PDB file of C-alpha atoms in Angstrom:
ATOM      1  CA  UNK A   1      -0.762  19.353   3.758  1.00 89.00           C
ATOM      2  CA  UNK A   2       0.109  15.831   2.610  1.00 96.00           C
ATOM      3  CA  UNK A   3      -2.378  13.475   1.022  1.00 97.00           C
ATOM      4  CA  UNK A   4      -2.201   9.854  -0.069  1.00 98.00           C
ATOM      5  CA  UNK A   5      -4.736   8.881  -2.717  1.00 96.00           C
ATOM      6  CA  UNK A   6      -5.297   5.239  -3.679  1.00 96.00           C
ATOM      7  CA  UNK A   7      -6.814   3.985  -6.904  1.00 96.00           C
ATOM      8  CA  UNK A   8      -7.213   0.747  -8.826  1.00 97.00           C
ATOM      9  CA  UNK A   9      -9.541  -1.283  -6.659  1.00 96.00           C
ATOM     10  CA  UNK A  10     -12.577  -3.077  -7.990  1.00 97.00           C
ATOM     11  CA  UNK A  11     -14.340  -6.378  -8.546  1.00 98.00           C
ATOM     12  CA  UNK A  12     -12.416  -9.254 -10.117  1.00 98.00           C
ATOM     13  CA  UNK A  13     -12.959 -12.984 -10.499  1.00 98.00           C
ATOM     14  CA  UNK A  14     -10.767 -15.429  -8.615  1.00 98.00           C
ATOM     15  CA  UNK A  15      -7.490 -15.941 -10.446  1.00 98.00           C
ATOM     16  CA  UNK A  16      -7.563 -12.440 -11.872  1.00 98.00           C
ATOM     17  CA  UNK A  17      -5.287  -9.459 -11.327  1.00 98.00           C
ATOM     18  CA  UNK A  18      -5.512  -5.886 -10.129  1.00 98.00           C
ATOM     19  CA  UNK A  19      -2.958  -3.117  -9.761  1.00 98.00           C
ATOM     20  CA  UNK A  20      -3.366  -0.624  -6.943  1.00 98.00           C
ATOM     21  CA  UNK A  21      -1.698   2.784  -6.961  1.00 98.00           C
ATOM     22  CA  UNK A  22      -1.129   5.246  -4.130  1.00 98.00           C
ATOM     23  CA  UNK A  23       0.132   8.724  -4.926  1.00 98.00           C
ATOM     24  CA  UNK A  24       1.468  11.070  -2.262  1.00 98.00           C
ATOM     25  CA  UNK A  25       1.147  14.795  -2.808  1.00 97.00           C
ATOM     26  CA  UNK A  26       1.740  18.018  -0.896  1.00 96.00           C
ATOM     27  CA  UNK A  27       4.728  19.562   0.838  1.00 93.00           C
ATOM     28  CA  UNK A  28       6.899  16.445   0.790  1.00 95.00           C
ATOM     29  CA  UNK A  29      10.635  16.582   1.408  1.00 94.00           C
ATOM     30  CA  UNK A  30      11.317  12.837   1.515  1.00 94.00           C
ATOM     31  CA  UNK A  31       9.534   9.493   1.780  1.00 97.00           C
ATOM     32  CA  UNK A  32      10.953   6.523   3.644  1.00 97.00           C
ATOM     33  CA  UNK A  33       9.027   3.244   3.898  1.00 97.00           C
ATOM     34  CA  UNK A  34       5.767   2.853   2.015  1.00 98.00           C
ATOM     35  CA  UNK A  35       3.300   0.094   2.855  1.00 98.00           C
ATOM     36  CA  UNK A  36       0.072  -1.568   1.876  1.00 98.00           C
ATOM     37  CA  UNK A  37      -2.354  -2.795   4.522  1.00 98.00           C
ATOM     38  CA  UNK A  38      -5.731  -4.462   4.168  1.00 98.00           C
ATOM     39  CA  UNK A  39      -8.771  -4.893   6.356  1.00 98.00           C
ATOM     40  CA  UNK A  40     -11.425  -7.490   5.708  1.00 97.00           C
ATOM     41  CA  UNK A  41     -14.884  -7.233   7.310  1.00 92.00           C
ATOM     42  CA  UNK A  42     -14.756  -8.207  10.970  1.00 95.00           C
ATOM     43  CA  UNK A  43     -10.977  -8.543  10.972  1.00 97.00           C
ATOM     44  CA  UNK A  44      -8.066  -6.413  12.111  1.00 97.00           C
ATOM     45  CA  UNK A  45      -6.053  -4.394   9.649  1.00 97.00           C
ATOM     46  CA  UNK A  46      -3.002  -6.369   8.536  1.00 98.00           C
ATOM     47  CA  UNK A  47       0.251  -5.398   6.895  1.00 98.00           C
ATOM     48  CA  UNK A  48       0.485  -6.844   3.400  1.00 98.00           C
ATOM     49  CA  UNK A  49       3.726  -5.460   1.957  1.00 98.00           C
ATOM     50  CA  UNK A  50       6.461  -2.925   2.668  1.00 98.00           C
ATOM     51  CA  UNK A  51       8.999  -1.227   0.422  1.00 98.00           C
ATOM     52  CA  UNK A  52      11.896   0.900   1.636  1.00 97.00           C
ATOM     53  CA  UNK A  53      13.218   4.000  -0.099  1.00 95.00           C
ATOM     54  CA  UNK A  54      16.000   1.817  -1.484  1.00 95.00           C
ATOM     55  CA  UNK A  55      13.598  -0.716  -2.929  1.00 96.00           C
ATOM     56  CA  UNK A  56      13.854  -3.559  -0.399  1.00 98.00           C
ATOM     57  CA  UNK A  57      10.566  -5.404   0.022  1.00 98.00           C
ATOM     58  CA  UNK A  58       8.774  -7.592   2.546  1.00 98.00           C
ATOM     59  CA  UNK A  59       5.508  -9.497   2.211  1.00 98.00           C
ATOM     60  CA  UNK A  60       2.934 -11.125   4.428  1.00 98.00           C
ATOM     61  CA  UNK A  61       3.179 -14.897   3.971  1.00 98.00           C
ATOM     62  CA  UNK A  62      -0.207 -15.386   2.318  1.00 97.00           C
ATOM     63  CA  UNK A  63       0.620 -13.019  -0.557  1.00 98.00           C
ATOM     64  CA  UNK A  64       4.215 -14.051  -1.251  1.00 98.00           C
ATOM     65  CA  UNK A  65       4.640 -15.035  -4.884  1.00 98.00           C
ATOM     66  CA  UNK A  66       1.320 -13.427  -5.869  1.00 98.00           C
ATOM     67  CA  UNK A  67       1.668  -9.746  -4.933  1.00 98.00           C
ATOM     68  CA  UNK A  68       4.456  -7.355  -5.883  1.00 98.00           C
ATOM     69  CA  UNK A  69       5.042  -3.966  -4.265  1.00 98.00           C
ATOM     70  CA  UNK A  70       6.991  -1.326  -6.169  1.00 98.00           C
ATOM     71  CA  UNK A  71       7.459   2.424  -6.115  1.00 98.00           C
ATOM     72  CA  UNK A  72       8.297   5.335  -8.379  1.00 97.00           C
ATOM     73  CA  UNK A  73      10.217   7.819  -6.270  1.00 96.00           C
ATOM     74  CA  UNK A  74      10.003  10.528  -8.914  1.00 96.00           C
ATOM     75  CA  UNK A  75       6.204  10.331  -8.745  1.00 97.00           C
ATOM     76  CA  UNK A  76       5.963   9.696  -4.973  1.00 97.00           C
ATOM     77  CA  UNK A  77       3.831   6.693  -5.831  1.00 98.00           C
ATOM     78  CA  UNK A  78       3.669   3.120  -4.550  1.00 98.00           C
ATOM     79  CA  UNK A  79       2.027   0.255  -6.413  1.00 98.00           C
ATOM     80  CA  UNK A  80       0.687  -3.161  -5.508  1.00 98.00           C
ATOM     81  CA  UNK A  81       0.410  -5.637  -8.348  1.00 98.00           C
ATOM     82  CA  UNK A  82      -1.926  -8.419  -7.253  1.00 98.00           C
ATOM     83  CA  UNK A  83      -2.034 -11.615  -9.302  1.00 98.00           C
ATOM     84  CA  UNK A  84      -3.786 -14.952  -8.778  1.00 98.00           C
ATOM     85  CA  UNK A  85      -6.322 -13.241  -6.562  1.00 98.00           C
ATOM     86  CA  UNK A  86      -8.374 -15.333  -4.149  1.00 98.00           C
ATOM     87  CA  UNK A  87     -11.708 -14.601  -2.448  1.00 97.00           C
ATOM     88  CA  UNK A  88      -9.839 -14.293   0.851  1.00 97.00           C
ATOM     89  CA  UNK A  89      -7.975 -11.286  -0.582  1.00 98.00           C
ATOM     90  CA  UNK A  90     -11.249  -9.354  -0.451  1.00 98.00           C
ATOM     91  CA  UNK A  91     -10.705  -6.305   1.760  1.00 98.00           C
ATOM     92  CA  UNK A  92     -10.272  -2.562   1.835  1.00 98.00           C
ATOM     93  CA  UNK A  93      -6.650  -1.856   0.931  1.00 98.00           C
ATOM     94  CA  UNK A  94      -4.857   1.112   2.488  1.00 98.00           C
ATOM     95  CA  UNK A  95      -1.476   2.605   1.767  1.00 98.00           C
ATOM     96  CA  UNK A  96       0.673   4.476   4.208  1.00 97.00           C
ATOM     97  CA  UNK A  97       4.017   6.190   4.082  1.00 98.00           C
ATOM     98  CA  UNK A  98       6.581   7.680   6.448  1.00 97.00           C
ATOM     99  CA  UNK A  99       7.096  11.200   5.146  1.00 96.00           C
ATOM    100  CA  UNK A 100       9.558  13.924   6.041  1.00 93.00           C
ATOM    101  CA  UNK A 101       8.417  17.479   5.565  1.00 93.00           C
ATOM    102  CA  UNK A 102      11.786  19.187   5.959  1.00 89.00           C
ATOM    103  CA  UNK A 103      15.497  18.579   6.601  1.00 86.00           C
ATOM    104  CA  UNK A 104      14.923  17.309  10.141  1.00 85.00           C
ATOM    105  CA  UNK A 105      14.835  13.592  10.930  1.00 83.00           C
ATOM    106  CA  UNK A 106      11.155  13.711  11.903  1.00 92.00           C
ATOM    107  CA  UNK A 107       8.890  11.450   9.883  1.00 92.00           C
ATOM    108  CA  UNK A 108       5.112  11.490   9.919  1.00 95.00           C
ATOM    109  CA  UNK A 109       2.960   8.507   8.983  1.00 97.00           C
ATOM    110  CA  UNK A 110       0.154   9.298   6.577  1.00 97.00           C
ATOM    111  CA  UNK A 111      -2.670   7.033   5.451  1.00 98.00           C
ATOM    112  CA  UNK A 112      -4.730   6.881   2.335  1.00 97.00           C
ATOM    113  CA  UNK A 113      -8.512   6.646   2.381  1.00 96.00           C
ATOM    114  CA  UNK A 114      -8.635   3.031   1.227  1.00 97.00           C
ATOM    115  CA  UNK A 115      -9.801   1.269  -1.913  1.00 97.00           C
ATOM    116  CA  UNK A 116     -12.122  -1.738  -2.022  1.00 98.00           C
ATOM    117  CA  UNK A 117     -10.920  -4.977  -3.607  1.00 98.00           C
ATOM    118  CA  UNK A 118     -13.533  -7.691  -4.051  1.00 98.00           C
ATOM    119  CA  UNK A 119     -12.626 -11.119  -5.425  1.00 98.00           C
ATOM    120  CA  UNK A 120     -15.528 -13.304  -6.479  1.00 97.00           C
ATOM    121  CA  UNK A 121     -15.346 -17.087  -6.363  1.00 94.00           C
TER     122      UNK A 121
END
């Protein structure tokens, strides 16, 4: 059984910073792309940032220059460093990852349970 567990959310004033972590555990053979999504109240879930197994990154336009995604492959963990936070960043943040369980090419997408980030104005 594979689990993704997020941590690091909370309440912060506008302009502040938070660092989210997402650790994958279980019978993991390999991890390809890892991602952070967010969902604000009344809105659809949106992709915030992606990091490949080789370390290449992509960001949603509104977070470019403020958020940084990184990963520690030895710890099966992905991070999201969020700086210069704005009230519009308030959302539940979810991680997901494409995980292989054996030597086959099959990958399964797992999701974390989400962590709340609230930015006060």
